[in-house]
Amino acid sequence: MSISVNEKEKFFSVKTANTEYQMKVDEFGVLKHIWYGEITNKNMEYLLDYPNVGFSGSIYEAGTRQTYSLDTLPQEYSCEGTGDYRISSLSVLNKDGDSSVDLRFKGWEVKKGKYSIPGLPASYDNSNEAETLEITLEDKVSKIEVVLKYGVFENTDIITRSAVITNKGDNSVYLKNASSVCLDIPFGNWQWVHFQGRHAMERQLERASLIHGVQESSSNRGASSHQQNPAIVLCSADCTEISGSCIGAMLMYSGSFKARVQLDQIDQVRMVMGINPEMFKWNLKAGESFYTPEAFLSFSSQGFEKLSHCFHKFIRNNVCRGKYKLESRPVLINNWEATYFDFNEEILYNIAKQASELGVDMFVLDDGWFGQRNGETAGLGDWFVNEEKLSGSLKKFVDKVKAMGMKFGLWFEPEMVSEDSDLYRNHPDWAIKIPDRAPVRSRCQLVLDMSRKDVQDYIYEAVSNVLKSADISYVKWDMNRSISDWFSHGLNSENMGEMPHRYVLGVYSLLERLTSSFPDVLFEGCCGGGGRFDAGMLYYCPQIWCSDDTDAYERTKIQYGTSFFYPISAVGSHVSTVPNHQTGRITPIETRAVTAMAGSFGYELDLNTLSSEEKESVKNQIKRFKEYQPLIHNGEYYRLSNPMEDEYAAWEFVSEDKSEALIHGMVFFTKPNFVRYLIKPRGLDENAEYVINNGSETYTGKALMSGGVLVPKTSGDYSPIEMHIAKLLS
Ligand code: GLA
C-alpha cells in the first residue's frame, strides 16, 4: 500500500519504491509538509521545532504562542494574505477586493488508480500500480475549496501533484495564482539546476547555489519556450551524477509557466511551480472549478542519474501515448535544410529517391508545400496543397514516395496565420491582436486565437482534409513564434485574463481530436526546434524536434540538458550537411550520426550531395541505428561526461538485462602527444565478461566500470566515439 493514513494523528505517508512523502494536519487544521526524501518509516515531524522568529506573525487561534507562524512552517499549499510572506501557491481576489485565503483541512480520500484532469493532459496508469490521495482544504469565509491531488507511481518513484479549486460561495472571485505544486524543504544546503537558452540553443544546463530571496525559471511567451524549460532540479550541494540527494520537478504544461525557488530568512527552501501568474487572471464563478496542470516530483538519493532514469521511464510509459509510444520510430529524411522553401516536385523526388536507396523509412515534406508559401511572409493558414509546386496532387506525390518503399510525412504550423493568406483575408479577427493596436509580428506571422472553438474547428477540418487526401503517416506540428497582444473576440473584460491558459487548452483539445481521429499517424512536436519541449506536448506527440541547431557539437550540449528529464525516444535528432547551416562548423559524418542516434533519428540534407564513401557510411548508420534502436530507446541512459565542462562528450545506453551497452560521443579536439581519455561505463554486470566491438579480449564488468576504457586515438576535431559492449554468453 503506497498511501497510508493515520486517521487519529491526521498523518499522511505516501511511499514509492525508494521515497517517502509525509504530511500532517496540525491542531489548527493547517496541512503541514513534513518530509520528502528516503523512506524513514518514522513521522519526521520531530525535526520541526521553531523559535519565535520576530516579525513572523501567528494565526489568531495560536493565541500567545509566537513560535507558531505560517511564515516559517513548511506547508503543502501556501496561500497569500494570511501571514505567510514567502511565495504563495494560491492567490484569490475576493468579491470585496481583498485577497486573503486561509485554507484548513476538511477531509481526505484514497482512490485506486490515477486521477485524470478535465481538458488537460495528465499522466496515466496502465499497469494497475497507481493510487491517488486527495486532501480537501477549505476557506470557511470565502468558501474556496481546494482539493490537493497526489498520484503515486511506486515503481518510478514519481509523485504527481495537481489542485482543483472550487468556488463554493455565491459570488465570482478571481484566481490570480493557482499553482500546481508547493514543496517546502526545511533543512539542507540546496542548489538548483535549470535549463536555459534561446532559439537553436535550448536547455543549456545551469547549476547555481541558492541565494536568499527568490530565483525563478519561467516563460511568459505563451509556449513553454526555448529560454527556460518547465523542469527544474533541487539538489544537495554535493550532488553528482551518481551520489547525493536531488528532487526533480516538472510541469506538464505547454504554456507560460513559472517555477520559483525561495531561500527564506531561516534558510528553508520553498519551490512553487505552475501556470505563470503574471499571465493569468481567472474569473471563477460561483459553483465552478479550476483545474491546475499536473506537476511531477521525484526524489533520488543517488544523484541525477537515478532521477533521470525515473523520469525517462515515467514519461515513456505514463505520459506518451499512442501507437508509437514504445514502437520503433521510422528513420526519416526531412527536406527543410536541403531545400528550405525552394523546391519543386523533381527536387523532392530526387531527395526521396536517394534516401530510399540508402535505407531511410520515411520522407517528410517540410514547410512550403501549401498555399502561396514560398517564403516566410505568406501562406500560413491556407492548408491546401500547392499543386503547381508539386506538379500535381499531394496524393500523386505521396504515391510516388510510397512506390519507393517509404512512408510519407508532412509539416504543418496549424496555430499560425500569415497576413498574406486567404485565411487572414477572410477572418482577420481570428488572429490574436488588440483592437486599434498594431500587433507584434514575429517571423512575419500572427497567431490564431486558439481559445476560440470556431478557430479550432477550422484547423481540425483543414488538417483532417489533408491527412485524408493521401496516405500520410507522420505530422510535424510546428509553432514558430512567441505570443503577444493577448486579446480574444470570444472573451470580455471580465475574463480576458484567461486567454493565455485558454489558448493552451485549445491547442490540447485540437491535438486530442486529431490524434484520436488519426491514431496511426506519428505526431512530432516542434516549435522553432525545441521551444515547446515539455510533457504536455509529449502526451500527444511522442517525439519533439529538439532544436533547430543540427550542429553535432552544439547538439551534445543541448541533448545533455534535455536528457535530465526527457527520454531519448522523445528527442528528434537529424544528421545535416556541413558546413553546418547554423554554426558553419564542419564535423565528420560519423560524429553527426552518433550524436543524432541519441534520439529519434533521421537525416536533413540532400543525400545526393554526398560522396559515394559518405553514402556508404549513411547506409551503415541506418543499419546500425535500426539494430541499436531497442537498446537506445528502451535501455537506460547514462551521462558519462559533462560536455559543458569536459573535453569530450560521452553517453551510454545499457539494456535492462545488462547484456549489452553502447557508448557514443565525440572527442572535441585532438591534441598532440596527449594521454588518452578514459571513460568509465556504468550499469554493467560486475561479474559478467564482456567484449568491446566484437574484439577478442574479454573484460569483467567490474574492470570496465572501475578501471574504465580508453577512448580510441583520435585525429582531427570532433572525432566520433562508438563502443559496443556485449556480454559473453556463458
Ligand atoms: C521551424 C522548424 C524547422 C522547420 C521550419 C520551417 O523553424 O523548427 O525544423 O520546420 O520551421 O519553416
XYZ file of C-alpha atoms in Angstrom, residues 223-557:
335
model
C 4.619 28.467 -25.020
C 6.906 26.711 -22.575
C 9.788 28.327 -24.503
C 13.356 27.920 -25.700
C 14.515 30.270 -22.969
C 13.641 28.186 -19.905
C 12.095 24.753 -19.537
C 9.295 23.764 -17.152
C 11.541 21.333 -15.292
C 13.998 22.098 -12.508
C 16.109 20.134 -10.054
C 16.820 20.988 -6.438
C 19.992 19.228 -5.372
C 22.280 18.984 -2.387
C 25.494 20.958 -2.880
C 27.440 17.687 -3.088
C 25.083 16.035 -5.589
C 26.757 14.351 -8.576
C 25.537 12.070 -11.338
C 25.753 9.088 -9.019
C 25.544 10.379 -5.464
C 23.732 12.895 -3.329
C 20.130 13.986 -2.953
C 18.073 15.665 -5.616
C 14.445 16.416 -6.315
C 13.184 16.817 -9.873
C 10.060 18.877 -10.507
C 8.409 19.079 -13.893
C 5.233 20.785 -15.033
C 3.121 19.020 -17.628
C 2.208 22.219 -19.400
C 2.970 23.808 -22.760
C 2.153 27.448 -21.999
C 3.550 30.223 -19.846
C 4.793 28.763 -16.571
C 6.690 29.850 -13.534
C 8.891 27.771 -11.241
C 10.102 29.748 -8.258
C 12.643 28.741 -5.648
C 12.993 30.730 -2.473
C 15.641 30.579 0.234
C 13.905 32.163 3.195
C 15.047 34.114 6.243
C 15.778 30.939 8.209
C 17.442 29.096 5.302
C 14.476 26.958 4.372
C 13.728 26.283 0.710
C 10.338 26.631 -0.931
C 9.618 25.649 -4.537
C 6.347 26.655 -6.212
C 5.535 25.742 -9.802
C 2.524 26.251 -12.033
C 0.889 28.435 -14.663
C 2.687 31.789 -14.804
C 0.600 34.062 -12.515
C 1.710 37.139 -14.491
C -0.226 35.783 -17.426
C -3.251 34.638 -15.513
C -6.453 36.050 -14.065
C -9.268 33.527 -13.973
C -12.842 34.518 -13.301
C -14.081 31.666 -11.116
C -17.824 31.932 -10.940
C -19.949 30.508 -8.124
C -20.033 26.724 -8.353
C -17.179 26.466 -10.883
C -13.906 24.611 -10.543
C -10.470 25.373 -11.907
C -8.052 22.541 -12.621
C -4.332 23.220 -12.448
C -1.953 21.404 -14.775
C -0.149 18.452 -13.297
C 3.347 18.531 -11.814
C 5.641 15.524 -11.369
C 8.033 15.143 -8.456
C 10.758 12.583 -7.935
C 13.425 12.278 -5.248
C 16.733 10.479 -5.685
C 19.339 9.784 -3.016
C 21.681 8.503 -5.731
C 22.286 11.624 -7.786
C 20.970 12.902 -11.085
C 21.315 9.607 -12.965
C 18.698 7.830 -10.873
C 16.407 10.839 -11.122
C 16.716 10.852 -14.929
C 16.052 7.108 -15.143
C 12.806 7.563 -13.200
C 11.621 10.475 -15.350
C 12.598 8.695 -18.584
C 10.619 5.578 -17.705
C 7.689 7.567 -16.420
C 7.429 9.829 -19.475
C 7.788 6.924 -21.867
C 5.241 4.716 -20.110
C 2.865 7.058 -18.321
C 2.917 10.296 -20.332
C 3.453 9.471 -24.024
C 0.553 7.747 -25.719
C -0.484 6.225 -28.980
C 0.730 3.597 -31.350
C 4.311 4.856 -31.443
C 4.918 5.395 -27.752
C 7.053 2.262 -27.344
C 7.364 1.368 -31.047
C 10.450 1.722 -33.218
C 10.388 5.113 -34.859
C 10.922 5.427 -38.606
C 14.283 6.754 -39.792
C 13.237 9.838 -41.694
C 14.582 12.266 -44.255
C 13.353 15.843 -43.946
C 13.842 18.282 -46.817
C 13.988 21.513 -44.782
C 17.741 22.106 -44.578
C 18.132 20.595 -48.062
C 15.797 22.998 -49.852
C 14.155 25.451 -47.429
C 11.238 26.931 -49.452
C 12.966 26.486 -52.745
C 11.792 23.184 -54.200
C 9.693 21.594 -56.889
C 8.472 18.072 -57.412
C 11.638 16.938 -59.151
C 13.950 18.206 -56.404
C 11.879 16.480 -53.736
C 11.650 13.311 -55.772
C 15.423 13.105 -56.126
C 15.977 13.647 -52.425
C 13.424 10.961 -51.591
C 14.832 8.532 -54.156
C 18.378 8.736 -52.872
C 17.172 8.408 -49.277
C 15.149 5.313 -50.076
C 18.164 3.729 -51.738
C 20.198 4.206 -48.583
C 17.561 2.649 -46.311
C 15.548 5.628 -44.993
C 11.980 4.711 -43.925
C 10.063 7.937 -44.408
C 10.192 11.135 -46.434
C 8.983 14.250 -44.610
C 7.936 17.252 -46.661
C 8.557 20.330 -44.543
C 7.370 23.938 -44.853
C 6.378 25.396 -48.243
C 4.003 22.809 -49.779
C 0.744 24.753 -49.352
C -0.975 27.961 -50.431
C 1.390 30.673 -51.636
C 4.035 29.647 -49.129
C 7.253 30.415 -50.967
C 8.882 32.259 -48.111
C 8.239 33.403 -44.561
C 5.766 36.147 -45.415
C 2.802 34.287 -46.897
C 0.561 31.268 -46.860
C 0.227 30.122 -43.250
C -3.372 29.127 -42.657
C -4.046 28.045 -46.245
C -3.664 24.304 -45.790
C -4.273 23.447 -49.454
C -1.547 21.813 -51.434
C 0.281 23.979 -53.956
C -0.221 21.740 -56.986
C 1.975 23.917 -59.138
C 4.983 23.336 -56.911
C 4.222 19.628 -56.597
C 3.288 19.262 -60.288
C 0.032 17.618 -59.277
C -1.915 16.486 -56.275
C -0.444 15.601 -52.925
C -1.715 12.050 -53.372
C 0.189 11.699 -56.618
C 3.434 12.706 -54.928
C 2.793 10.596 -51.841
C 2.132 7.575 -54.020
C 5.449 8.105 -55.770
C 7.235 8.171 -52.420
C 5.370 5.075 -51.328
C 6.366 3.319 -54.534
C 9.962 3.777 -53.378
C 9.100 1.741 -50.278
C 8.933 4.750 -47.974
C 6.249 6.304 -45.812
C 5.315 9.950 -46.142
C 5.125 12.719 -43.541
C 4.044 16.357 -43.709
C 4.758 19.641 -41.900
C 2.005 21.895 -40.532
C 2.029 25.025 -38.442
C -1.654 24.982 -37.506
C -1.691 27.690 -34.841
C -0.361 30.421 -37.137
C -1.546 32.706 -39.888
C 0.211 34.919 -42.441
C -1.399 38.269 -43.164
C -0.866 37.391 -46.808
C -3.177 34.375 -46.777
C -6.768 33.673 -47.763
C -7.493 32.645 -44.194
C -6.466 36.046 -42.861
C -8.240 37.912 -45.646
C -11.453 36.017 -44.769
C -11.089 36.006 -40.982
C -8.866 38.852 -39.791
C -10.497 38.624 -36.346
C -9.163 35.077 -35.902
C -5.629 36.428 -35.460
C -4.608 37.471 -31.959
C -4.339 41.266 -31.851
C -5.699 44.079 -29.765
C -8.289 46.313 -31.497
C -6.750 49.658 -32.519
C -3.228 48.414 -31.868
C -0.792 47.103 -34.434
C 0.163 43.573 -33.398
C 3.719 42.358 -32.882
C 4.894 40.314 -35.853
C 7.366 37.534 -35.380
C 8.818 35.580 -38.297
C 6.418 37.820 -40.244
C 3.415 35.954 -38.861
C 0.488 36.296 -36.462
C -1.019 33.731 -34.111
C -4.507 32.294 -34.431
C -6.820 32.607 -31.462
C -6.780 29.013 -30.298
C -9.084 29.833 -27.391
C -11.951 30.001 -29.937
C -13.875 26.884 -30.827
C -14.571 28.089 -34.404
C -10.848 28.535 -34.996
C -10.103 25.077 -33.587
C -12.847 23.598 -35.779
C -11.446 25.250 -38.897
C -7.967 23.880 -38.230
C -9.328 20.454 -37.400
C -11.162 20.316 -40.723
C -8.277 21.743 -42.739
C -5.640 19.388 -41.289
C -8.002 16.384 -41.411
C -8.794 17.007 -45.064
C -5.133 16.974 -45.975
C -4.483 13.853 -43.891
C -7.401 12.120 -45.582
C -6.326 13.161 -49.060
C -3.287 10.868 -49.187
C -1.555 8.127 -47.221
C 0.176 10.288 -44.625
C 1.944 8.556 -41.749
C 3.510 11.466 -39.877
C 2.776 15.069 -38.965
C 5.339 17.628 -37.820
C 3.346 20.096 -35.691
C 5.281 23.358 -35.647
C 4.747 26.674 -33.800
C 7.184 29.359 -34.801
C 6.728 32.395 -32.618
C 6.080 33.602 -29.092
C 2.631 35.049 -28.440
C 1.842 38.659 -27.561
C -1.117 41.059 -27.888
C -3.373 38.816 -25.819
C -6.938 39.654 -26.791
C -9.804 37.472 -27.940
C -13.115 38.432 -29.509
C -14.513 35.403 -27.713
C -13.807 36.885 -24.250
C -14.735 40.098 -22.438
C -13.027 42.412 -19.983
C -14.017 40.147 -17.097
C -12.332 37.077 -18.455
C -9.657 38.347 -20.867
C -7.031 37.296 -18.296
C -7.994 33.683 -19.002
C -6.806 33.811 -22.572
C -3.210 32.546 -22.298
C -4.434 29.427 -20.482
C -7.454 29.062 -22.774
C -5.051 29.178 -25.743
C -3.191 26.162 -24.336
C -6.463 24.351 -23.575
C -7.492 24.991 -27.194
C -4.241 23.521 -28.536
C -4.670 20.452 -26.310
C -8.282 19.996 -27.365
C -7.350 20.186 -31.043
C -4.450 17.783 -30.621
C -6.701 15.364 -28.746
C -9.224 15.397 -31.603
C -6.644 14.999 -34.330
C -4.549 12.324 -32.627
C -7.658 10.284 -31.865
C -9.047 10.703 -35.386
C -5.698 9.641 -36.885
C -4.354 7.070 -34.409
C -1.865 5.598 -36.882
C -0.167 8.906 -37.597
C 3.058 9.674 -35.740
C 2.900 13.281 -34.498
C 6.214 15.058 -33.884
C 6.081 18.299 -31.908
C 8.161 21.312 -32.897
C 8.444 24.972 -32.004
C 11.284 26.560 -33.925
C 13.091 23.401 -32.783
C 12.647 22.788 -29.064
C 10.666 25.834 -27.913
C 7.761 23.743 -26.641
C 9.619 20.686 -25.443
C 7.508 19.644 -22.481
C 5.471 16.789 -21.026
C 2.207 18.399 -22.155
C 3.193 18.102 -25.810
C 4.675 14.642 -25.253
C 1.201 13.442 -24.258
C 0.146 13.974 -27.889
C 3.459 13.777 -29.741
C 5.849 11.042 -28.559
C 8.778 12.879 -30.137
C 9.678 16.563 -30.473
C 12.211 18.203 -32.797
C 14.867 19.002 -30.212
C 16.479 22.079 -31.745
C 16.884 23.979 -34.993
C 20.613 23.672 -34.328
C 21.742 20.491 -36.049
C 25.450 21.076 -35.433
C 26.708 17.881 -33.755
C 28.990 19.682 -31.287
C 26.261 22.084 -30.116
C 23.781 19.227 -30.021
C 25.886 17.366 -27.413
C 25.156 20.213 -25.004
